[in-house]
Amino acid sequence: MAAVDSSVMRSVLEHLWEHSPSICRHWFRDIEAVDVDAGTIRFVVRESVQLRYLQRSCTEPFTEATQSATGRLLGVEFITQDDLAADPPQEIVSGSTSRAEIDLDGEMILSPDYTFESFVVGPDNRLAHAASMAVAQQPGRAYNPFFVHGGVGLGKTHLLQAICQLAMQHRPDTRIYYTSCNAFMNEFLESVQRGEMHQFRHRFRNYDLLVVDDIHDLSNRGPSQEEFFHTFNALYQAGRQVVLSSDAPPSEIPDLEERLTSRFGCGLVANIERPCYETRVAIVKSKAALRSLVIPEDVAGYIAARIDTNIREIEGALTKIQTLAMLDGSAIDLSLAKRSVGEQLKTSGSTQLTIQDILDTVSGYYGLKLTELLSKRRHKSVSLPRQIGMYLARKHTRFSLGEIGGYFGGRDHTTVMHAVKSIDGRRVGDNRLDQDIVQLESVLLED
Ligand code: ADP
Ligand code: MG
């Protein structure tokens, strides 16, 4: 086993920054190259989330960078300080360890980017943020269950993962289960098939903190809602913390059993609103800092002004800007930002569709006046287009059911929910209707 000279790590990092900037994170500078054994160089990191990030997204670029820095055909391995301490392998301790037992399904791995440090607090998410901090510090005490809801890309997953990571830091022995609703349900169904339902239940009852992302997916899960209810109850009654996220508040999740709706709402329900301009500017800066990217004020302002609904697109914009700057060998400035963000908005089809666009297009398509579409008339010739409009608004905008109802002549959220369900169901058997919708979507989403 050979030790590695510190200059190697420097060259590896330089190579990475130059060739794969989008994967680089500020904590890369804490990574150490410790040794080379049997043709493999070992990199040590501090946190297990960092380890997972590296293993998942960085093996290839690190291999390339290492080979370029050393001129040798080396493989790479990422390990944590604990792995290093446990070396040689026969000393690995068995039984309970001091680390948090964090159970993650294969798909959903905690991202080191999703921490409280990198979460920007604004008027739009202040309550959700404060409650998340409280829950992470005192699971089962502060708000139980804690239910956070908001539109796509507004930071729900980020907050949920930050809770897990802070809870782990705070009390390393916290037993955490973090999953998506679908993964939870699939696991449940598999255990039913294997006849291991008992073990499944038993296992969940041992967690201190159960975090389930995208719980609105329960609405398609008819009978399995039952199991979630039991697991939820068992944990809740034992004083364990449950954290849930959803794209709608409990009462607006379609087809959710009444008793679940009321359980979900009995702790704290916090909403994340679309961030205002100032919050978005701060998010752009926070994302840039994660990548150690220096961006001028006007560029941050420009990105924040152009991307105003789904924050996820900010990351895409930064990657694009970073790549263009590298290709051109130029500094990041406003003209470069305009070029890349403009392109991104065009290609991602994320030009924001407004409800007004939908109202105009639907009424034009069916030869109706806008006032007719918004009226109380219930004749099929008007009510069907109206329902289609609501369906399209739900599918292609990030407005809540209640907001959509407001735009469609002041109807309430249950009317919208009913319309969405009804159109969704009828599309399958009604070819004509299906084609109408395809046609409308192609008009709405073109350009
Ligand atoms: P959701 O789960 O609500 O769809 P995510 O949590 O996946 O949204 O967030 C989408 C992206 O936006 C992520 O990269 C996340 O880090 C970022 N983001 C959203 N809100 C914030 C915020 N307040 N501060 C920092 N980043 C944010
Ligand atoms: Mg999410």
XYZ file of C-alpha atoms and ligand atoms in Angstrom:
475
model
C 0.000 0.000 0.000
C 1.505 3.346 -1.012
C 0.818 6.766 0.440
C -0.261 9.500 -1.940
C 1.490 12.800 -2.335
C -0.717 15.816 -1.578
C 0.039 17.317 -4.969
C -1.949 14.488 -6.547
C -5.142 15.619 -4.857
C -4.552 19.159 -6.042
C -4.123 18.025 -9.638
C -7.180 15.797 -9.421
C -9.273 18.719 -8.218
C -7.931 21.038 -10.861
C -8.754 18.487 -13.526
C -12.266 18.061 -12.151
C -12.955 21.784 -12.014
C -11.814 22.133 -15.546
C -13.503 19.120 -17.101
C -16.540 18.351 -14.935
C -17.442 21.588 -13.145
C -21.092 20.709 -12.697
C -20.349 17.830 -10.328
C -17.848 19.813 -8.242
C -18.888 20.914 -4.777
C -17.190 23.243 -2.333
C -16.481 20.387 0.092
C -14.342 18.610 -2.496
C -11.400 20.519 -1.059
C -11.732 18.453 2.132
C -11.389 15.168 0.281
C -8.097 13.408 0.872
C -6.379 10.890 -1.330
C -4.993 8.468 1.238
C -3.387 5.531 -0.444
C -3.054 3.353 -3.493
C -3.562 -0.335 -3.144
C -3.880 -2.983 -5.847
C -4.274 -0.372 -8.566
C -6.956 1.594 -6.725
C -6.627 5.011 -5.174
C -8.748 5.659 -2.095
C -10.390 9.006 -1.423
C -11.636 9.776 2.057
C -14.607 12.011 2.843
C -16.170 13.138 6.100
C -19.851 12.485 5.706
C -21.724 9.466 4.479
C -23.997 11.634 2.330
C -20.913 12.958 0.599
C -19.768 9.398 0.107
C -23.030 8.454 -1.561
C -22.923 11.491 -3.802
C -19.415 10.595 -4.948
C -20.278 6.957 -5.487
C -23.379 7.788 -7.407
C -22.263 10.652 -9.601
C -18.520 10.979 -9.582
C -16.733 7.684 -10.187
C -16.045 8.310 -13.836
C -14.827 11.904 -13.603
C -12.631 11.030 -10.614
C -11.147 8.072 -12.458
C -10.371 10.256 -15.430
C -8.919 13.018 -13.261
C -6.798 10.568 -11.287
C -5.440 8.939 -14.375
C -4.576 12.297 -15.827
C -2.972 13.512 -12.573
C -0.870 10.385 -11.993
C -0.326 9.119 -15.515
C -1.317 5.661 -14.250
C -4.297 3.465 -14.961
C -5.781 3.585 -11.496
C -9.283 2.804 -10.324
C -10.917 4.872 -7.597
C -12.664 4.049 -4.371
C -14.458 6.423 -2.028
C -14.535 5.747 1.692
C -15.368 7.598 4.901
C -13.129 8.356 7.865
C -14.852 5.516 9.696
C -13.999 3.034 6.969
C -10.444 4.176 7.232
C -10.429 3.770 10.992
C -11.952 0.327 10.614
C -9.072 -0.738 8.418
C -7.799 -3.491 8.502
C -11.154 -5.104 7.863
C -11.059 -7.702 10.654
C -11.479 -4.872 13.141
C -14.878 -3.832 11.879
C -17.117 -3.737 14.886
C -20.360 -5.538 14.687
C -23.602 -4.719 16.396
C -24.747 -1.221 17.071
C -22.637 1.623 15.873
C -22.802 5.246 16.808
C -23.884 6.288 13.339
C -27.450 7.024 12.499
C -29.155 4.116 10.929
C -30.494 5.649 7.830
C -32.430 3.442 5.598
C -32.722 4.590 2.070
C -34.411 2.932 -0.803
C -32.196 2.472 -3.829
C -33.561 5.435 -5.718
C -33.645 8.129 -3.118
C -30.326 8.948 -1.674
C -29.739 11.961 0.500
C -27.971 14.699 -1.371
C -25.230 16.616 0.408
C -26.573 19.692 -1.387
C -29.876 19.511 0.489
C -29.025 20.863 3.924
C -30.348 23.706 6.032
C -27.162 25.673 5.332
C -27.993 25.784 1.640
C -31.722 26.405 2.112
C -32.709 30.018 1.619
C -35.375 31.276 3.982
C -37.849 33.858 2.725
C -41.363 35.005 3.545
C -42.661 32.235 1.289
C -41.219 29.323 3.239
C -40.466 30.716 6.692
C -42.931 28.575 8.614
C -42.027 25.379 6.763
C -38.362 26.062 7.412
C -38.740 26.888 11.102
C -40.908 23.845 11.707
C -38.439 21.617 9.843
C -35.604 22.821 12.062
C -37.650 22.187 15.186
C -38.605 18.711 14.029
C -35.005 17.819 13.201
C -33.806 18.969 16.601
C -36.565 17.411 18.637
C -38.196 14.633 16.667
C -41.551 13.601 18.069
C -41.802 16.633 20.311
C -42.384 19.730 18.262
C -44.963 19.097 15.570
C -46.252 15.661 14.855
C -46.977 14.878 12.130
C -45.295 17.625 10.231
C -46.897 18.020 6.826
C -45.319 20.307 4.256
C -46.974 21.055 0.947
C -46.290 23.180 -2.107
C -45.901 23.086 -5.878
C -43.263 21.258 -7.877
C -39.689 22.364 -7.380
C -40.333 24.614 -4.397
C -38.001 22.852 -1.992
C -40.045 20.129 -0.262
C -37.549 17.367 -0.901
C -34.729 19.720 0.017
C -36.337 20.420 3.401
C -37.109 16.759 4.081
C -33.535 15.755 3.402
C -32.234 18.635 5.494
C -34.336 17.350 8.381
C -32.768 13.886 8.055
C -29.263 15.290 7.898
C -29.666 17.641 10.833
C -31.358 14.968 12.950
C -28.394 12.687 12.248
C -25.903 15.365 13.226
C -27.825 16.307 16.296
C -28.350 12.792 17.609
C -26.285 10.286 15.703
C -28.266 7.374 17.077
C -31.592 8.549 15.630
C -33.144 5.820 13.538
C -34.403 7.408 10.371
C -36.362 6.051 7.463
C -36.508 8.320 4.476
C -38.462 7.217 1.437
C -40.834 8.242 -1.292
C -44.455 7.272 -0.959
C -44.232 5.036 -4.012
C -41.132 3.252 -2.772
C -42.785 2.710 0.596
C -45.855 1.227 -1.037
C -43.848 -0.975 -3.381
C -41.886 -2.308 -0.509
C -45.065 -3.009 1.331
C -46.562 -4.873 -1.630
C -43.413 -6.926 -2.049
C -43.487 -7.942 1.560
C -47.129 -8.956 1.179
C -46.158 -11.148 -1.772
C -43.400 -12.759 0.235
C -45.776 -13.259 3.127
C -43.662 -10.998 5.324
C -46.157 -8.376 6.240
C -45.520 -8.878 9.883
C -41.813 -8.125 9.527
C -42.633 -5.081 7.447
C -44.825 -3.631 10.145
C -42.412 -4.505 12.838
C -39.548 -2.889 11.049
C -41.247 0.444 10.615
C -42.296 0.601 14.171
C -38.682 0.809 15.190
C -37.924 4.137 13.609
C -37.672 7.423 15.468
C -38.239 9.440 12.356
C -40.251 8.380 9.321
C -39.960 10.781 6.411
C -42.157 10.139 3.378
C -41.828 12.347 0.331
C -44.675 12.939 -2.139
C -47.416 11.436 -0.021
C -50.021 12.645 -2.560
C -49.095 9.507 -4.492
C -51.205 7.641 -1.947
C -54.231 8.774 -3.906
C -53.605 6.093 -6.540
C -53.064 3.411 -3.987
C -56.564 2.495 -2.870
C -56.261 -0.498 -0.514
C -52.629 0.129 0.388
C -53.645 3.351 2.084
C -54.762 1.068 4.834
C -51.230 -0.111 5.539
C -49.894 3.378 5.549
C -52.549 4.305 8.022
C -51.513 1.484 10.368
C -47.827 2.234 10.139
C -48.495 5.904 10.623
C -50.674 5.285 13.638
C -48.264 2.918 15.297
C -45.412 5.389 14.980
C -47.504 8.334 15.954
C -48.880 6.668 19.040
C -45.409 5.664 20.106
C -44.417 9.329 19.952
C -42.237 8.896 16.884
C -41.883 11.705 14.429
C -43.597 11.502 11.062
C -42.775 14.007 8.312
C -44.724 14.103 5.069
C -44.574 16.185 1.921
C -47.211 16.621 -0.733
C -48.144 18.794 -3.685
C -51.461 19.681 -2.025
C -52.737 20.144 1.529
C -54.261 17.009 3.112
C -57.840 17.989 2.326
C -57.069 18.458 -1.362
C -55.366 15.159 -2.061
C -57.820 13.304 -4.282
C -59.173 9.940 -3.133
C -57.529 10.019 0.224
C -59.416 8.222 2.941
C -61.035 10.615 5.336
C -59.233 9.242 8.358
C -55.865 9.784 6.657
C -56.792 13.317 5.727
C -57.595 14.102 9.304
C -54.500 12.347 10.693
C -52.226 14.200 8.291
C -53.717 17.486 9.324
C -53.603 16.969 13.060
C -50.021 18.182 13.605
C -48.588 21.128 11.761
C -49.430 21.762 8.118
C -47.074 24.256 6.491
C -47.255 25.601 2.985
C -44.357 26.602 0.755
C -45.360 29.357 -1.599
C -43.681 30.295 -4.804
C -40.599 32.291 -3.817
C -40.539 36.018 -4.367
C -37.854 37.682 -6.431
C -35.521 38.406 -3.488
C -35.699 34.809 -2.314
C -34.969 33.575 -5.807
C -31.917 35.817 -6.113
C -30.645 34.402 -2.825
C -31.307 30.846 -4.035
C -29.343 31.483 -7.221
C -26.437 32.701 -5.094
C -26.669 29.759 -2.737
C -26.640 27.292 -5.644
C -23.703 29.090 -7.216
C -21.796 29.016 -3.920
C -22.295 25.257 -3.671
C -20.383 24.972 -6.910
C -17.883 27.657 -5.910
C -19.122 29.658 -8.876
C -18.688 33.397 -8.769
C -21.573 35.159 -10.466
C -22.087 38.895 -10.708
C -25.131 40.503 -9.106
C -26.822 41.324 -12.413
C -26.528 37.716 -13.558
C -28.129 36.440 -10.349
C -30.909 38.984 -10.839
C -31.387 37.990 -14.452
C -31.707 34.284 -13.678
C -34.086 34.966 -10.793
C -36.264 37.133 -13.004
C -36.483 34.561 -15.772
C -37.065 31.473 -13.667
C -39.884 32.144 -11.311
C -41.892 29.023 -10.738
C -39.811 25.889 -10.560
C -36.609 26.454 -8.614
C -35.202 23.247 -10.024
C -34.661 25.084 -13.278
C -32.203 27.406 -11.560
C -29.787 24.519 -11.256
C -30.136 23.753 -14.942
C -29.481 27.389 -15.766
C -26.335 27.476 -13.653
C -24.997 24.299 -15.223
C -25.588 25.730 -18.646
C -23.881 29.009 -17.785
C -20.972 27.214 -16.212
C -20.513 24.986 -19.242
C -20.771 27.840 -21.741
C -18.278 29.932 -19.772
C -15.890 27.020 -19.818
C -16.303 26.301 -23.518
C -15.828 29.950 -24.424
C -13.095 30.401 -21.867
C -14.927 33.576 -20.878
C -16.039 35.098 -17.607
C -19.634 34.766 -16.493
C -21.453 37.932 -17.436
C -24.912 39.053 -18.366
C -24.637 38.398 -22.077
C -23.470 34.856 -21.457
C -26.334 34.351 -19.004
C -28.826 35.648 -21.532
C -27.535 33.275 -24.131
C -27.693 30.209 -21.928
C -30.884 30.882 -20.014
C -32.695 31.877 -23.190
C -31.676 28.607 -24.782
C -32.609 26.603 -21.751
C -36.085 28.059 -21.538
C -36.644 27.295 -25.185
C -35.432 23.722 -25.080
C -36.899 22.641 -21.769
C -40.355 23.690 -22.866
C -40.623 25.496 -19.622
C -42.058 28.634 -21.101
C -44.569 29.299 -18.449
C -48.073 28.505 -19.419
C -50.581 30.760 -17.739
C -54.168 29.917 -16.955
C -55.125 32.779 -19.221
C -53.386 30.969 -22.111
C -55.445 27.907 -21.313
C -58.707 29.830 -21.052
C -58.048 31.547 -24.388
C -56.992 28.398 -26.188
C -59.837 26.240 -24.889
C -62.531 28.800 -25.586
C -61.101 29.409 -29.075
C -60.930 25.682 -29.791
C -64.557 25.082 -28.854
C -65.827 28.329 -30.322
C -67.007 29.651 -26.963
C -66.824 33.101 -25.492
C -64.631 33.415 -22.448
C -67.616 34.568 -20.415
C -69.469 31.375 -21.347
C -66.568 29.247 -20.230
C -66.511 31.003 -16.877
C -70.289 31.137 -16.462
C -72.451 28.911 -14.290
C -73.998 27.219 -17.333
C -74.019 23.475 -17.007
C -74.874 22.475 -20.529
C -72.474 19.854 -21.787
C -71.286 22.068 -24.639
C -69.852 24.419 -22.040
C -69.185 22.235 -19.053
C -66.992 19.761 -20.923
C -64.626 22.433 -22.301
C -64.574 23.995 -18.836
C -63.565 20.697 -17.282
C -60.922 20.179 -19.937
C -59.564 23.633 -19.171
C -59.298 22.811 -15.475
C -57.650 19.521 -16.279
C -55.069 21.236 -18.487
C -54.447 23.906 -15.864
C -53.809 21.267 -13.232
C -51.528 19.329 -15.500
C -49.505 22.152 -16.987
C -49.360 24.888 -14.381
C -48.353 24.884 -10.785
C -51.498 26.444 -9.436
C -53.360 24.753 -6.622
C -56.841 23.322 -7.109
C -58.309 26.289 -5.272
C -56.448 28.807 -7.395
C -57.542 27.101 -10.600
C -61.132 27.147 -9.367
C -60.763 30.873 -8.810
C -59.699 31.444 -12.403
C -62.540 29.320 -13.749
C -65.342 31.530 -12.531
C -64.827 31.258 -8.781
C -65.366 27.540 -8.332
C -64.085 25.698 -5.324
C -61.302 23.147 -5.216
C -63.581 20.104 -5.110
C -65.103 21.104 -8.449
C -61.640 21.285 -9.966
C -60.654 18.008 -8.372
C -63.757 16.362 -9.762
C -63.083 17.796 -13.235
C -59.494 16.561 -13.230
C -60.508 13.079 -12.167
C -63.376 12.879 -14.562
C -61.346 13.968 -17.609
C -58.447 11.782 -16.605
C -60.744 8.765 -16.382
C -62.635 9.485 -19.594
C -59.562 10.026 -21.723
C -58.862 6.321 -21.607
C -62.089 5.205 -23.252
C -63.073 8.291 -25.226
C -60.913 8.660 -28.301
C -62.458 11.880 -29.444
C -61.882 13.549 -26.106
C -58.352 12.247 -25.971
C -57.580 13.674 -29.410
C -59.061 17.025 -28.466
C -56.743 17.181 -25.488
C -53.700 16.157 -27.489
C -54.568 18.869 -29.985
C -55.036 21.504 -27.289
C -51.791 20.537 -25.637
C -49.894 20.786 -28.873
C -51.189 24.337 -29.361
C -50.476 25.327 -25.765
C -47.035 23.791 -25.523
C -45.657 24.715 -28.929
C -42.787 27.200 -29.321
P -39.878 19.728 -4.566
O -39.517 18.496 -3.815
O -40.747 20.664 -3.806
O -40.425 19.447 -5.934
P -37.040 20.207 -4.466
O -36.836 20.125 -3.002
O -36.606 19.061 -5.292
O -38.548 20.563 -4.808
O -36.329 21.532 -4.974
C -35.976 21.762 -6.323
C -34.668 22.493 -6.373
O -34.830 23.800 -5.870
C -33.597 21.863 -5.511
O -32.376 21.989 -6.181
C -33.598 22.686 -4.257
O -32.321 22.687 -3.639
C -33.942 24.049 -4.788
N -34.638 24.901 -3.809
C -35.974 25.062 -3.650
N -36.240 25.927 -2.674
C -35.037 26.326 -2.180
C -34.638 27.244 -1.154
N -35.530 27.915 -0.427
N -33.313 27.412 -0.943
C -32.404 26.755 -1.672
N -32.716 25.886 -2.665
C -34.013 25.675 -2.919
Mg -39.701 16.521 -4.339
